XYZ file of C-alpha atoms in Angstrom:
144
model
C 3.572 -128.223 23.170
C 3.538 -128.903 19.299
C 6.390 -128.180 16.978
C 7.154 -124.853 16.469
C 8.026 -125.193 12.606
C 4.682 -127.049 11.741
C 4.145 -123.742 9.561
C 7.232 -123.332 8.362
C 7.448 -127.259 7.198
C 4.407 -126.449 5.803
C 5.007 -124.087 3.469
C 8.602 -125.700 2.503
C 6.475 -128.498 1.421
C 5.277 -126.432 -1.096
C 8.146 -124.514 -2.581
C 11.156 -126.060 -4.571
C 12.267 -127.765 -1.450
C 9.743 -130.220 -1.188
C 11.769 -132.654 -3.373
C 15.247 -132.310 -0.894
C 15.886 -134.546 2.296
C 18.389 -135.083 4.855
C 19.291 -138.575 6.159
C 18.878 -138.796 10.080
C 22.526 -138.617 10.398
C 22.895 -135.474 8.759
C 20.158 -134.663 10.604
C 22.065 -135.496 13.872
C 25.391 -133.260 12.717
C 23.498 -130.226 12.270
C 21.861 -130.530 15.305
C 24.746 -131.129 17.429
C 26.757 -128.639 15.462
C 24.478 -126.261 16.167
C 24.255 -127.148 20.034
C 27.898 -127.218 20.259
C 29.058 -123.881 18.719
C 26.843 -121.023 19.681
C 29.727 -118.837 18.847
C 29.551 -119.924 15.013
C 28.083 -116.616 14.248
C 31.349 -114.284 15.205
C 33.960 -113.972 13.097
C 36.997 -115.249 15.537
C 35.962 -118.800 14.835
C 37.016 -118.554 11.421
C 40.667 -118.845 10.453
C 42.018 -115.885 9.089
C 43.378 -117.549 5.760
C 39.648 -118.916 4.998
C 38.119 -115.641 4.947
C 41.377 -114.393 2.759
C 40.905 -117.334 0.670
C 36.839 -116.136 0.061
C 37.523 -112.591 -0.161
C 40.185 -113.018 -2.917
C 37.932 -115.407 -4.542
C 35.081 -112.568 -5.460
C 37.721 -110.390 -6.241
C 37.535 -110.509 -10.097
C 33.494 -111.771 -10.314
C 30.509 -112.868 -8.196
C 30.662 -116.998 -7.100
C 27.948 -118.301 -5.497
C 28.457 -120.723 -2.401
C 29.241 -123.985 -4.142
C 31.929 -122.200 -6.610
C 33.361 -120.901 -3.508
C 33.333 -123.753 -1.542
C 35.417 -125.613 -4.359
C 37.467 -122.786 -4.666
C 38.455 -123.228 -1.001
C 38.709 -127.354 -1.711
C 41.251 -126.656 -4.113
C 43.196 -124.569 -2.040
C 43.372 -127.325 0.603
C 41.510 -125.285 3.186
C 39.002 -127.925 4.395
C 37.496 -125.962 7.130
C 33.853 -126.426 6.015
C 34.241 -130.303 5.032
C 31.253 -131.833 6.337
C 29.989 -128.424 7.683
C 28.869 -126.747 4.208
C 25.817 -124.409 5.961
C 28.685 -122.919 8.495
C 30.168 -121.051 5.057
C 26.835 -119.896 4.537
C 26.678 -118.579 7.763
C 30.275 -116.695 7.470
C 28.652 -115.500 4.191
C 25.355 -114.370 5.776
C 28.108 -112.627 8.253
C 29.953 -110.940 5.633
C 27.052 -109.507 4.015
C 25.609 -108.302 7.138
C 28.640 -106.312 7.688
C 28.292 -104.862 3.864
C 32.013 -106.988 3.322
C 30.529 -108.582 0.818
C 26.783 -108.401 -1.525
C 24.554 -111.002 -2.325
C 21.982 -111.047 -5.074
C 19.507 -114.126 -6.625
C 20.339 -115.230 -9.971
C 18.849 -118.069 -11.689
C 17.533 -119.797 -8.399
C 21.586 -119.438 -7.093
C 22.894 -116.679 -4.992
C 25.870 -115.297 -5.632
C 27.905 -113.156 -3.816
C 30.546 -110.253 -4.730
C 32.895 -107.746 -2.946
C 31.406 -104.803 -2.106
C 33.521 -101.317 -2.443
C 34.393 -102.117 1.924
C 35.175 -105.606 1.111
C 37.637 -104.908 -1.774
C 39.114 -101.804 0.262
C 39.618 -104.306 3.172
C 41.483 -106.734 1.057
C 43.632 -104.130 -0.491
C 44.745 -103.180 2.822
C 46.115 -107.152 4.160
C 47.876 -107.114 0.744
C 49.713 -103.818 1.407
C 50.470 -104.523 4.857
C 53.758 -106.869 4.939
C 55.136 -105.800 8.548
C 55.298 -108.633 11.216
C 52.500 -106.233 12.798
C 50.645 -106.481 10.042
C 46.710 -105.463 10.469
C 44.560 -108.817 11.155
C 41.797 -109.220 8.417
C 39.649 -109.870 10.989
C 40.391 -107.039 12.524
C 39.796 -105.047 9.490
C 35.799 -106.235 8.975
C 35.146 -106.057 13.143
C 36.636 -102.137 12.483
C 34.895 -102.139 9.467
C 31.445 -102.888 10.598
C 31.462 -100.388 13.354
């Protein structure tokens, strides 16, 4: 049976990605990342003060991934060192669950809170109780 991307390649080949490759190694890591965590899609493998950390960073304008990203670097948080296309994915998450919006600028994407995502936030900043609310909590309730 033949490779079932031959089309796809295809047609990458003649878009503005026909100029970008991986080295076999990076290659390798997304592959076995992929293989290893079919559970990257749901929000529990995601620490709690990451997705605070992104939320609070499109509080006051849009950012698109590699702004946010740094933002995150800054902050110490190096949960998607060597696994940049997993914050894409949380971000592809967030939007699905209308969290956050996404819209193409300039060839970028950039992403914003939406009127859920900043309600969302407002709520883990009022609640100070040891009981407090879980964030993720909030967007699984949210998205319902």
């Amino acid at each position: 049976m033949g490779d079932p991307f031959t089309n796809l390649k295809n047609a990458l080949k003649k878009t503005v990605f026909k100029d970008i490759s991986f080295s076999e190694e990076r290659k390798t890591a997304v592959r076995n990342s992929l293989q290893e965590s079919p559970s990257s899609t749901q929000l529990h493998s995601w620490k709690e003060e990451t997705l605070k950390a992104i939320l609070e960073s499109l509080k006051q304008e849009a950012k698109d991934g590699y702004e946010i990203s740094s933002l995150l670097f800054q902050k110490n948080d190096s949960s998607f060192r060597n696994k940049e296309g997993e914050l894409y994915t949380l971000l592809h998450l967030l939007e699905n669950k209308s969290i956050i919006a996404a819209r193409w600028y300039d060839e970028k994407k950039y992403y914003s809170l939406t009127g859920k995502g900043k309600k969302i936030l407002a709520v883990t900043r009022r609640e100070k109780s040891p009981q407090q609310t879980s964030l993720k909590q909030l967007i699984l309730e949210a998205s319902i």
